[in-house]
XYZ file of C-alpha atoms in Angstrom:
777
model
C -36.254 74.163 144.819
C -37.154 74.953 148.419
C -35.309 73.342 151.329
C -37.073 70.166 152.398
C -38.610 69.477 148.966
C -35.814 67.151 147.840
C -35.431 63.504 148.892
C -31.760 64.090 149.703
C -31.321 63.744 153.498
C -29.418 66.537 155.200
C -27.074 64.033 156.842
C -25.131 61.381 154.986
C -24.051 57.965 156.153
C -20.613 57.553 157.717
C -18.181 60.175 158.937
C -16.876 63.169 157.061
C -13.129 63.681 156.611
C -13.182 66.351 159.341
C -14.935 63.953 161.713
C -12.392 61.226 160.903
C -9.514 63.598 161.702
C -11.084 64.683 164.987
C -11.848 61.086 165.951
C -8.246 59.986 165.365
C -6.605 62.997 167.018
C -8.792 63.802 170.013
C -8.885 60.458 171.792
C -8.538 59.559 175.439
C -5.263 57.756 174.898
C -3.820 60.508 172.761
C -4.616 62.869 175.630
C -2.899 60.581 178.151
C 0.158 60.016 175.986
C 0.265 63.667 174.969
C 0.312 64.668 178.628
C 3.071 62.166 179.399
C 5.016 63.431 176.383
C 4.775 66.984 177.719
C 6.084 65.819 181.126
C 9.013 63.941 179.597
C 9.959 66.805 177.268
C 9.801 69.231 180.185
C 12.031 67.102 182.420
C 14.369 65.354 179.981
C 16.067 65.667 176.591
C 14.019 65.824 173.390
C 15.206 62.405 172.210
C 13.406 60.804 175.175
C 10.197 61.987 173.545
C 10.651 59.824 170.426
C 7.426 57.973 171.194
C 5.718 61.264 170.321
C 6.660 60.632 166.684
C 4.930 57.266 166.931
C 1.933 59.003 168.474
C 1.660 61.393 165.520
C 2.316 58.589 163.013
C -0.415 56.465 164.594
C -2.944 59.264 164.166
C -1.852 59.926 160.570
C -2.026 56.256 159.607
C -5.472 55.945 161.178
C -6.701 59.018 159.306
C -5.268 57.925 155.946
C -6.595 54.359 156.204
C -10.079 55.446 157.222
C -10.266 58.095 154.496
C -9.208 55.510 151.901
C -11.816 53.082 153.238
C -14.444 55.840 153.142
C -13.634 56.700 149.525
C -13.788 53.061 148.475
C -17.093 52.615 150.284
C -18.532 55.826 148.813
C -17.500 54.804 145.303
C -19.103 51.381 145.621
C -22.202 52.910 147.183
C -22.615 55.082 144.084
C -22.252 51.988 141.894
C -24.997 50.150 143.794
C -27.241 53.185 144.294
C -30.911 52.496 143.613
C -32.637 53.886 140.532
C -36.360 54.420 140.690
C -39.016 55.215 138.113
C -40.415 58.763 138.322
C -43.155 60.337 136.200
C -42.348 64.012 135.805
C -43.869 66.417 133.256
C -45.588 63.510 131.552
C -42.361 61.546 131.043
C -41.191 58.380 132.814
C -37.516 58.626 133.795
C -35.087 56.594 135.927
C -33.612 58.740 138.716
C -31.472 58.266 141.791
C -33.547 58.177 144.958
C -32.199 61.486 146.225
C -33.269 63.218 142.983
C -36.971 62.778 143.789
C -38.783 65.963 144.801
C -42.075 66.663 146.481
C -44.948 66.274 144.020
C -43.290 63.625 141.830
C -45.201 60.493 140.905
C -42.976 57.564 141.914
C -43.299 54.128 140.305
C -43.511 51.032 142.490
C -42.289 47.707 141.131
C -41.894 44.303 142.739
C -38.770 44.052 144.884
C -38.203 47.800 145.115
C -38.127 49.805 148.310
C -40.541 52.667 148.886
C -38.398 55.806 149.149
C -41.025 58.490 149.917
C -44.130 58.876 152.040
C -47.305 59.433 150.100
C -50.649 58.280 148.758
C -51.180 55.429 146.300
C -52.495 56.926 143.054
C -52.471 53.737 140.925
C -52.565 50.150 142.237
C -52.270 47.036 140.111
C -52.442 44.299 142.725
C -49.991 46.281 144.858
C -48.815 44.501 148.021
C -46.418 46.097 150.509
C -44.295 44.492 153.227
C -43.763 46.871 156.154
C -41.772 44.429 158.293
C -38.699 46.656 158.326
C -40.812 49.374 159.915
C -43.376 47.548 162.028
C -42.044 43.996 162.416
C -45.268 42.675 160.805
C -44.151 40.199 158.149
C -47.501 39.682 156.377
C -47.718 41.726 153.123
C -50.512 44.297 153.063
C -52.720 44.998 150.050
C -52.581 48.693 149.091
C -55.491 49.921 146.957
C -55.741 53.425 145.511
C -55.894 56.012 148.288
C -53.778 54.003 150.742
C -50.937 55.712 152.567
C -47.398 54.380 152.123
C -44.339 54.991 154.295
C -40.766 54.965 153.094
C -38.702 51.990 154.210
C -41.334 49.412 153.260
C -40.919 47.411 150.055
C -43.076 45.986 147.268
C -43.678 42.227 147.407
C -46.212 41.928 144.583
C -47.940 43.992 141.933
C -47.073 47.506 140.907
C -48.388 51.045 141.233
C -47.651 54.747 141.560
C -47.380 56.850 144.706
C -47.345 60.626 145.032
C -44.294 62.003 146.850
C -45.730 63.958 149.793
C -43.018 63.602 152.465
C -39.422 63.485 151.203
C -35.901 63.853 152.579
C -35.620 64.394 156.327
C -39.392 64.616 156.729
C -40.040 61.108 155.357
C -40.780 58.355 157.831
C -37.691 56.231 157.060
C -35.270 59.147 157.220
C -36.731 60.510 160.455
C -36.710 57.019 161.967
C -33.096 56.378 160.957
C -31.643 59.776 161.866
C -29.664 58.194 164.679
C -28.467 55.407 162.378
C -26.825 58.005 160.148
C -24.621 59.075 163.020
C -21.388 57.089 163.192
C -21.851 54.525 165.964
C -19.361 51.636 166.235
C -21.099 48.301 165.812
C -20.707 46.025 168.819
C -18.583 42.946 168.221
C -16.544 40.440 170.222
C -13.332 41.974 168.943
C -14.328 45.524 169.826
C -15.698 44.423 173.203
C -12.423 42.649 174.037
C -10.415 45.698 172.981
C -12.541 48.037 175.093
C -12.188 45.717 178.081
C -8.385 45.816 177.826
C -8.363 49.599 177.493
C -10.662 50.054 180.496
C -8.375 47.887 182.642
C -5.326 49.848 181.503
C -7.038 53.161 182.193
C -7.863 52.162 185.760
C -4.359 50.746 186.290
C -2.425 53.825 185.137
C -3.138 55.948 188.209
C -2.204 53.423 190.939
C 0.900 52.197 189.056
C 2.149 55.747 188.415
C 1.604 56.610 192.074
C 3.395 53.475 193.308
C 6.308 54.122 190.968
C 6.567 57.784 191.956
C 6.434 57.070 195.718
C 8.852 54.148 195.461
C 11.457 56.194 193.630
C 11.096 59.103 196.065
C 11.553 56.734 199.010
C 14.569 55.277 197.206
C 16.277 58.666 197.278
C 15.401 59.972 193.801
C 14.671 63.674 193.384
C 11.157 64.847 192.540
C 12.247 65.554 188.993
C 13.787 62.097 188.512
C 10.834 60.374 190.225
C 8.236 62.112 188.055
C 10.340 61.432 184.959
C 10.668 57.739 185.867
C 6.939 57.418 186.667
C 6.018 58.972 183.323
C 8.449 56.650 181.550
C 6.950 53.561 183.179
C 3.336 54.535 182.532
C 3.916 55.297 178.836
C 4.668 51.661 178.113
C 1.541 50.387 179.833
C -0.696 52.072 177.256
C -1.154 49.778 174.194
C -1.471 52.802 171.931
C -0.736 50.885 168.734
C -3.178 48.040 169.388
C -6.340 50.032 168.652
C -4.649 51.641 165.661
C -3.528 48.352 164.115
C -6.946 46.803 164.740
C -8.734 49.668 162.996
C -6.116 49.754 160.248
C -6.475 46.026 159.591
C -10.263 46.308 159.363
C -10.016 49.366 157.118
C -7.538 47.666 154.778
C -9.875 44.671 154.599
C -12.729 46.916 153.516
C -10.503 48.383 150.796
C -9.394 44.914 149.675
C -12.944 43.620 149.552
C -14.087 46.766 147.766
C -11.517 46.267 145.029
C -12.856 42.754 144.487
C -16.407 44.066 144.165
C -17.667 43.541 147.719
C -19.286 46.493 149.482
C -18.938 46.312 153.279
C -21.641 48.433 154.889
C -20.592 47.848 158.503
C -17.024 47.618 159.836
C -17.929 44.800 162.225
C -19.126 42.748 159.248
C -15.476 41.992 158.442
C -15.181 40.304 161.823
C -18.499 38.527 161.265
C -17.097 36.927 158.123
C -14.555 35.002 160.159
C -17.046 33.569 162.617
C -19.558 32.184 160.104
C -19.968 28.412 160.389
C -23.242 28.055 158.461
C -23.948 29.490 155.003
C -27.543 29.604 153.786
C -27.958 30.166 150.053
C -30.980 30.897 147.987
C -30.745 28.824 144.812
C -31.505 31.465 142.216
C -28.715 33.940 141.640
C -26.252 31.984 143.755
C -26.038 28.358 142.595
C -27.731 29.276 139.335
C -27.670 32.254 137.026
C -30.347 34.766 137.902
C -32.330 34.447 134.674
C -33.916 31.080 133.769
C -34.241 29.958 130.164
C -37.499 28.579 128.748
C -37.449 24.869 128.014
C -40.988 24.086 126.843
C -44.699 24.756 127.238
C -46.626 21.469 126.871
C -50.315 22.247 126.232
C -52.953 19.743 127.386
C -54.834 17.908 124.610
C -58.222 19.422 125.474
C -56.966 23.019 125.471
C -56.521 25.424 122.586
C -52.863 26.537 122.395
C -53.960 30.016 121.337
C -56.042 30.364 124.506
C -53.202 28.999 126.662
C -50.631 31.331 125.130
C -53.046 34.251 125.431
C -53.568 33.568 129.139
C -49.831 33.206 129.719
C -49.177 36.450 127.880
C -51.766 38.294 129.959
C -50.421 36.801 133.201
C -46.859 37.931 132.438
C -47.551 41.304 130.787
C -45.631 43.950 132.695
C -43.851 41.336 134.789
C -40.389 42.358 135.958
C -39.303 39.016 137.403
C -37.034 36.571 135.602
C -39.726 33.918 135.031
C -42.171 36.416 133.568
C -39.543 37.893 131.274
C -38.504 34.425 130.054
C -42.132 33.581 129.247
C -42.642 36.899 127.498
C -39.619 36.223 125.291
C -40.901 32.707 124.538
C -44.406 33.909 123.658
C -43.169 36.714 121.417
C -43.845 34.911 118.109
C -46.612 32.541 119.260
C -50.124 32.794 117.872
C -52.388 33.648 120.760
C -55.875 34.792 121.666
C -56.142 38.373 122.925
C -57.024 37.910 126.564
C -57.784 40.586 129.146
C -59.123 40.390 132.650
C -58.594 41.081 136.335
C -55.073 40.145 137.383
C -53.889 38.844 140.751
C -50.104 39.313 140.537
C -47.625 36.684 141.641
C -46.311 36.815 145.189
C -43.720 34.603 146.866
C -46.079 34.067 149.798
C -48.896 32.664 147.559
C -46.637 31.100 144.923
C -49.208 31.710 142.187
C -50.697 34.413 139.940
C -54.239 34.446 138.549
C -56.271 35.959 135.730
C -60.052 36.242 135.817
C -61.630 36.854 132.376
C -63.999 39.778 132.166
C -65.502 39.197 128.696
C -67.496 36.266 127.367
C -67.894 33.081 129.400
C -66.355 33.393 132.902
C -63.072 31.574 133.165
C -60.139 31.735 135.602
C -56.518 30.978 134.835
C -53.929 30.283 137.565
C -50.183 29.915 137.030
C -47.865 28.728 139.777
C -46.193 25.832 141.513
C -47.961 22.563 140.531
C -48.255 21.195 144.067
C -49.685 24.517 145.263
C -52.193 25.086 142.452
C -53.360 21.458 142.039
C -54.020 18.591 144.432
C -51.267 15.977 143.895
C -53.477 13.274 145.452
C -56.411 13.781 143.083
C -56.826 10.912 140.592
C -57.318 13.253 137.614
C -53.919 14.840 138.319
C -51.926 11.601 138.605
C -50.564 11.593 135.044
C -49.787 15.297 135.182
C -47.733 15.004 138.376
C -45.815 12.093 136.865
C -44.669 14.539 134.163
C -43.843 17.104 136.869
C -41.701 14.521 138.681
C -39.722 13.796 135.509
C -39.019 17.481 135.010
C -37.941 18.125 138.603
C -35.676 15.069 138.603
C -33.855 16.654 135.671
C -33.454 19.868 137.654
C -36.060 21.754 135.666
C -38.207 24.398 137.260
C -41.802 23.339 136.611
C -44.909 25.534 136.628
C -48.491 24.741 135.806
C -51.121 26.801 134.035
C -54.471 25.616 135.312
C -57.957 26.776 134.346
C -61.538 26.509 135.549
C -64.940 27.884 134.646
C -65.378 29.033 138.247
C -64.763 32.724 139.030
C -61.877 33.827 141.230
C -62.888 34.078 144.901
C -61.872 37.066 147.017
C -59.395 34.845 148.898
C -57.590 31.691 147.807
C -57.965 29.611 144.645
C -61.145 28.756 142.721
C -62.470 25.233 142.650
C -62.349 22.816 139.723
C -58.869 23.740 138.503
C -57.431 21.428 135.838
C -54.022 21.484 134.195
C -53.972 23.311 130.845
C -50.217 23.465 130.314
C -46.969 22.257 131.829
C -44.281 24.972 131.752
C -40.647 23.995 132.203
C -37.690 26.334 132.603
C -34.006 25.501 132.693
C -31.646 27.126 135.152
C -28.015 27.507 134.252
C -25.664 26.455 137.057
C -23.043 29.114 137.682
C -19.563 28.107 136.596
C -18.202 29.117 139.992
C -20.757 27.193 142.071
C -18.817 23.919 142.410
C -15.432 25.389 143.470
C -17.222 27.669 145.924
C -19.114 24.795 147.538
C -15.905 22.730 147.601
C -14.147 25.564 149.461
C -16.807 25.707 152.173
C -16.723 21.924 152.543
C -12.950 22.026 153.088
C -13.334 24.829 155.626
C -15.949 22.958 157.647
C -18.700 25.482 156.882
C -22.161 23.890 156.825
C -23.971 24.830 153.593
C -27.764 24.855 153.312
C -29.814 25.695 150.215
C -33.091 27.352 151.196
C -35.411 28.056 148.282
C -39.027 28.714 147.407
C -38.872 26.185 144.560
C -39.642 22.478 144.635
C -37.257 20.619 146.969
C -36.734 17.934 144.321
C -35.735 20.520 141.714
C -33.462 22.350 144.140
C -31.831 19.082 145.257
C -31.137 18.093 141.633
C -29.504 21.463 140.922
C -27.562 21.380 144.206
C -26.263 17.896 143.398
C -25.180 19.041 139.927
C -23.441 22.039 141.533
C -21.439 19.735 143.792
C -23.286 19.864 147.140
C -22.670 16.640 149.041
C -24.668 14.830 151.712
C -27.983 14.781 149.841
C -28.512 11.009 150.009
C -29.662 10.891 153.643
C -33.433 11.122 154.195
C -33.549 14.314 156.348
C -31.254 16.118 153.888
C -34.057 17.264 151.557
C -37.054 18.888 153.239
C -40.359 20.287 151.980
C -41.023 23.357 154.124
C -44.799 22.959 153.776
C -44.542 19.965 156.104
C -43.124 22.214 158.844
C -46.210 23.445 160.630
C -44.613 25.312 163.526
C -41.328 26.706 164.810
C -40.552 23.478 166.702
C -40.694 21.476 163.481
C -38.561 24.084 161.713
C -35.956 23.891 164.497
C -35.826 20.080 164.379
C -35.593 19.925 160.580
C -33.136 22.671 159.724
C -29.978 21.351 161.408
C -29.696 18.026 159.477
C -31.180 19.514 156.295
C -29.043 20.309 153.266
C -31.842 21.473 150.959
C -35.151 23.017 151.985
C -37.723 23.775 149.298
C -41.083 25.509 149.136
C -40.082 27.937 151.879
C -41.972 31.155 152.448
C -40.107 34.362 153.361
C -41.252 33.928 156.958
C -39.974 30.347 157.066
C -36.569 31.397 155.753
C -36.397 33.886 158.594
C -37.509 31.239 161.103
C -34.838 28.823 159.857
C -32.086 31.384 160.305
C -33.266 32.078 163.854
C -33.522 28.344 164.619
C -29.900 27.845 163.543
C -28.824 30.785 165.701
C -30.695 29.330 168.677
C -28.639 26.164 168.226
C -25.380 28.088 168.516
C -24.654 28.609 164.822
C -23.236 31.809 163.329
C -25.307 32.186 160.184
C -24.695 33.998 156.908
C -27.610 34.286 154.501
C -27.118 35.016 150.818
C -29.942 36.068 148.554
C -31.077 38.382 145.812
C -34.871 38.328 145.856
C -37.336 40.296 147.908
C -38.387 37.024 149.546
C -34.889 36.784 151.053
C -34.994 40.181 152.791
C -36.430 38.964 156.100
C -33.871 36.142 156.367
C -30.989 38.470 155.493
C -32.133 40.874 158.192
C -32.251 38.080 160.798
C -28.893 36.512 159.876
C -25.644 37.284 161.669
C -24.338 38.323 158.276
C -26.630 39.242 155.389
C -25.067 39.082 151.912
C -26.979 40.543 148.972
C -26.279 40.227 145.268
C -25.561 43.511 143.502
C -28.199 42.827 140.848
C -30.748 41.783 143.468
C -33.741 43.671 144.804
C -33.337 46.941 146.662
C -35.002 45.342 149.698
C -32.222 42.765 150.110
C -29.480 45.352 149.594
C -31.120 47.609 152.165
C -30.868 45.037 154.972
C -27.594 43.278 154.046
C -24.246 44.038 155.669
C -22.361 42.972 152.535
C -23.238 43.469 148.885
C -21.578 41.458 146.126
C -21.594 44.373 143.692
C -20.824 42.237 140.639
C -23.027 39.384 141.834
C -19.937 37.174 141.850
C -20.741 34.030 143.830
C -17.074 33.011 143.648
C -16.195 36.075 145.749
C -17.645 34.426 148.868
C -14.614 32.221 149.681
C -12.424 35.306 149.484
C -14.861 37.189 151.693
C -14.767 34.507 154.403
C -10.992 34.106 154.082
C -10.515 37.865 154.478
C -12.538 37.877 157.685
C -10.550 34.978 159.092
C -7.283 36.636 158.102
C -8.292 39.797 159.953
C -9.255 38.040 163.174
C -6.161 35.808 163.191
C -3.856 38.758 162.589
C -5.550 40.985 165.149
C -5.264 38.178 167.706
C -1.548 37.800 166.972
C -0.984 41.554 167.264
C -3.071 41.695 170.443
C -0.780 39.118 172.044
C 2.221 41.323 171.267
C 0.712 44.508 172.674
C -0.848 42.926 175.759
C 2.467 41.197 176.501
C 4.088 44.645 176.487
C 1.372 46.037 178.759
C 1.870 43.155 181.214
C 5.661 43.424 181.426
C 5.562 47.242 181.606
C 3.042 47.155 184.470
C 4.953 44.389 186.285
C 8.264 46.243 185.969
C 6.701 49.484 187.183
C 5.191 47.779 190.234
C 8.386 45.840 191.024
C 10.534 48.952 190.674
C 8.220 50.936 192.931
C 8.190 48.255 195.613
C 11.996 47.835 195.452
C 12.447 51.632 195.561
C 14.731 51.566 192.522
C 15.102 53.969 189.611
C 13.011 52.870 186.647
C 15.168 50.463 184.555
C 14.731 52.311 181.246
C 14.858 55.742 179.694
C 11.918 56.549 177.401
C 14.140 56.354 174.300
C 15.298 52.849 175.285
C 11.708 51.667 175.633
C 10.984 53.267 172.255
C 13.790 51.178 170.770
C 12.506 47.958 172.373
C 8.891 48.645 171.443
C 9.778 49.482 167.840
C 11.794 46.281 167.314
C 9.603 43.851 169.270
C 6.126 45.387 168.952
C 5.688 48.175 166.399
C 7.538 46.960 163.289
C 6.669 43.235 163.574
C 3.116 44.071 164.688
C 2.527 46.155 161.560
C 3.600 43.364 159.210
C 1.943 40.560 161.179
C -1.324 42.517 161.042
C -1.243 42.194 157.252
C -0.279 38.507 157.053
C -2.052 36.601 154.256
C -2.925 33.408 156.158
C -6.575 32.676 156.974
C -6.938 29.954 159.662
C -10.359 28.918 160.920
C -11.563 31.316 163.601
C -12.459 29.897 166.989
C -14.345 31.542 169.849
C -12.490 32.740 172.943
C -10.402 35.564 171.458
C -9.673 37.326 174.764
C -8.994 34.112 176.671
C -6.359 33.000 174.153
C -4.711 36.437 174.200
C -4.554 36.424 177.996
C -3.301 32.812 178.194
C -0.310 33.776 176.064
C 0.316 37.427 176.988
C 0.104 37.266 180.782
C 2.678 34.469 181.305
C 4.954 35.781 178.529
C 4.789 39.322 179.911
C 5.485 38.189 183.465
C 8.437 36.029 182.347
C 9.910 38.985 180.416
C 9.395 41.307 183.406
C 10.904 38.879 185.933
C 13.954 38.205 183.761
C 14.481 41.919 183.084
C 14.083 42.925 186.718
C 16.461 40.197 187.985
C 19.122 41.158 185.440
C 18.679 44.857 186.275
C 18.815 44.244 190.034
C 21.930 42.058 189.785
C 23.631 44.671 187.618
C 22.888 47.369 190.207
C 24.294 45.185 192.994
C 27.619 44.994 191.157
C 29.696 47.927 192.395
C 31.440 48.247 189.047
C 28.124 48.848 187.195
C 26.677 52.328 186.695
C 22.972 53.102 186.307
C 23.524 53.528 182.557
C 25.116 50.064 182.330
C 22.345 48.543 184.453
C 19.747 50.052 182.137
C 21.702 48.699 179.151
C 21.580 45.252 180.762
C 17.797 45.540 181.213
C 17.437 46.712 177.599
C 19.405 43.735 176.296
C 17.444 41.157 178.310
C 14.027 42.619 177.494
C 14.996 43.086 173.832
C 16.134 39.451 173.450
C 13.072 38.112 175.252
C 10.797 40.336 173.178
C 12.365 39.175 169.910
C 11.782 35.555 170.896
C 8.150 36.328 171.662
C 7.853 37.792 168.155
C 9.440 34.636 166.747
C 6.904 32.453 168.577
C 3.942 34.508 167.345
C 5.272 34.539 163.774
C 5.079 30.751 163.556
C 4.716 28.754 161.401
C 7.716 30.345 159.728
C 7.547 31.355 156.101
C 10.052 33.199 153.945
C 8.646 36.645 154.674
C 8.268 35.931 158.398
C 11.825 34.661 158.643
C 12.941 37.793 156.804
C 10.950 39.921 159.267
C 12.598 38.267 162.283
C 16.000 38.722 160.656
C 15.273 42.381 159.904
C 14.292 43.407 163.443
C 17.094 41.301 164.933
C 19.606 42.956 162.600
C 18.312 46.420 163.520
C 18.709 45.482 167.175
C 22.316 44.384 166.670
C 23.116 47.613 164.819
C 21.459 49.710 167.519
C 23.630 48.279 170.313
C 26.898 47.764 168.381
C 27.387 50.963 166.354
C 28.982 53.608 168.623
C 26.927 56.620 167.513
C 23.726 54.549 167.835
C 24.692 53.392 171.335
C 25.324 56.995 172.301
C 21.952 58.084 170.940
C 20.095 55.391 172.888
C 22.287 56.067 175.949
C 23.638 52.504 176.099
C 26.922 51.375 177.682
C 27.951 47.749 177.985
C 28.726 46.518 181.549
C 31.649 44.212 182.267
C 31.784 40.656 180.951
C 30.544 39.056 184.183
C 27.344 41.102 184.145
C 26.833 40.375 180.433
C 27.202 36.636 181.071
C 24.654 36.835 183.890
C 22.290 38.740 181.599
C 22.782 36.166 178.845
C 21.979 33.260 181.182
C 18.860 35.046 182.478
C 17.699 35.887 178.937
C 18.293 32.258 177.857
C 16.257 30.994 180.826
C 13.403 33.359 179.951
C 13.467 32.364 176.273
C 13.555 28.647 177.169
C 10.607 29.036 179.543
C 8.544 30.843 176.893
C 9.476 28.215 174.292
C 8.524 25.317 176.553
C 5.272 27.016 177.473
C 4.415 27.459 173.813
C 5.367 23.937 172.807
C 3.454 22.198 175.595
C 0.636 24.690 175.937
C -0.695 27.199 173.441
C 1.221 25.986 170.394
C 0.419 22.287 170.682
C -3.239 22.920 171.389
C -3.708 25.400 168.551
C -3.346 22.929 165.697
C -5.238 20.152 167.490
C -8.116 22.473 168.317
C -8.353 23.749 164.751
C -8.372 20.189 163.411
C -10.996 18.956 165.884
C -13.118 22.029 165.140
C -13.170 21.132 161.458
C -14.116 17.532 162.265
C -16.951 18.602 164.553
C -18.422 20.935 161.954
C -18.369 18.256 159.319
């Protein structure tokens, strides 16, 4: 096979292992910290470069986590990979999309995506939606000879297309070449992180200069001044924050993957936490995907054999659930052999038609009763009374209507009369009720948006446990919504919307977004693709159409509706944990910068050796941050991530810096205290204050959090009490008077932080979460 003749693109999605390694090793902050490490190793003992081990460990952890996430994603991608029908050497075979070669004849079936560019060779009512390529939502009829472009999808009918442009030369692959490159998706979390890192980057230079000049003016040698400046600047860089954020997201992708959820975009994990409105399609979510036939009631004036023959012809070759259910029902029925010109079903029309070609002209139309027949017509009054009974029971009701008039080129023929009432039962999923109950408890607004009758959908939703359906605006018929203004006014109070077209579903999602909602849309049919694409978070069922899976950010591989609560909880867990960890790291950045500036202005030696800061950071930032990033709790996510981080971290960091600097300065004033003892005093005060900050952020306490606090506190006690450990960290206790002063200062700092938390951040957190739930309900 020649290069370029296969449909396998030359570039694959995501990053390779080599690219992951490069991305985690060759970063701006690794370069900064690597340079500082070289300075410290050149001017001081090797043990002052211990943070270099953390630097290497950070890179290794990032590489391992991302590789594991990549493997999980790749494995799930293989599981959900599309299979398409290909006619090769006279045989029809199912192949993976990248196995198609130039010259193949590719089958096109409803709901499938077009994977090659080429010419239509066979068209059986083929209609193509090119909205993903052109933005034009109206399906286009594609007769024989029409040109198709990859990336569009089949909305109705079927056909065959010759594969003329494949692989990199196809329209979709050439258009999405840039998409294949790894580009981080923008998100509030990533934007906040980048903002912090930009500020730190700009601050490093001035702070290092001030610290260097201040120490030189204070009488320090060039070597000591450079060493002290490097030591101070190292702590300003929140090197572990980005790592723990990426690690937490990567672990979430692995966790979700193991539960059968494919995450296609990293930022989608964050999006899960912010969702406050869930829009479900009924079929495949509240109900099982495949309906079961209930009955076909033939009108008295019609011959059952003719009715069954028309139904059989209308559903022959159908690949949708309704058609397959009818085919199974008609399998042993006596029927008239009926052939004719077929107009296939489409979700936009909501009907299919058959025009007889032999004998007396006659047209048969099957579809939604209120679309095919006039509900206000006197002759249809009794029929629609039967329809109402069926829909009240939650049945899906279709009508087979007939007329002696021929099918027009557009629209329905005149004189249609009901020939049969078709009822199908839909099985409510066993996990529908607990899932809806979960979202109700979490304050997430649930809306059922369906193409079926609003009465039928409301009956099924009520049986599934959806509340709030008794109010008048709760159940809406989308055909009464003539424009976007009416859609916008109706969608917010609505709980169930029926008879929606694909374009209306999309408009409803956008209307909710315009009203400040963060919207997730779940669906499995091709008619859901536009809405999934417009939603903040598109969720496709694994057994759904290729079109929905192509535009969704999440795929429920096993089609497990009950996985959705876990999906939302995982997103909330990630955001809450990242926020907690961010407060730790930004607190460190604030107190490190404040200490560096204060030391420079006071013309004092920097109050720590690098190894001492490594000890403090490990016990108050690194170890607790790692475990807090993986905490299992999932509180409701609120907007204002960066504001909340700053409100906590800036005051806490300044309090820690002020207390540490005062204790250090007082120790230096004492004539009996050496620089080593003064630095020990600073280490003790900052360590105690830092441990209390960890305790505050670990609240509410649980067994594992209490154990975590005890662990790092115990390690701290061992580090300063065991002689060989004290010698390693270069610690020497000052006299009792200085220790008492340090204890009083540390107590004052801890008390201030505690009071600030109790009367500020802590008290507001629970109230805000509670009021947020009440508002959403």
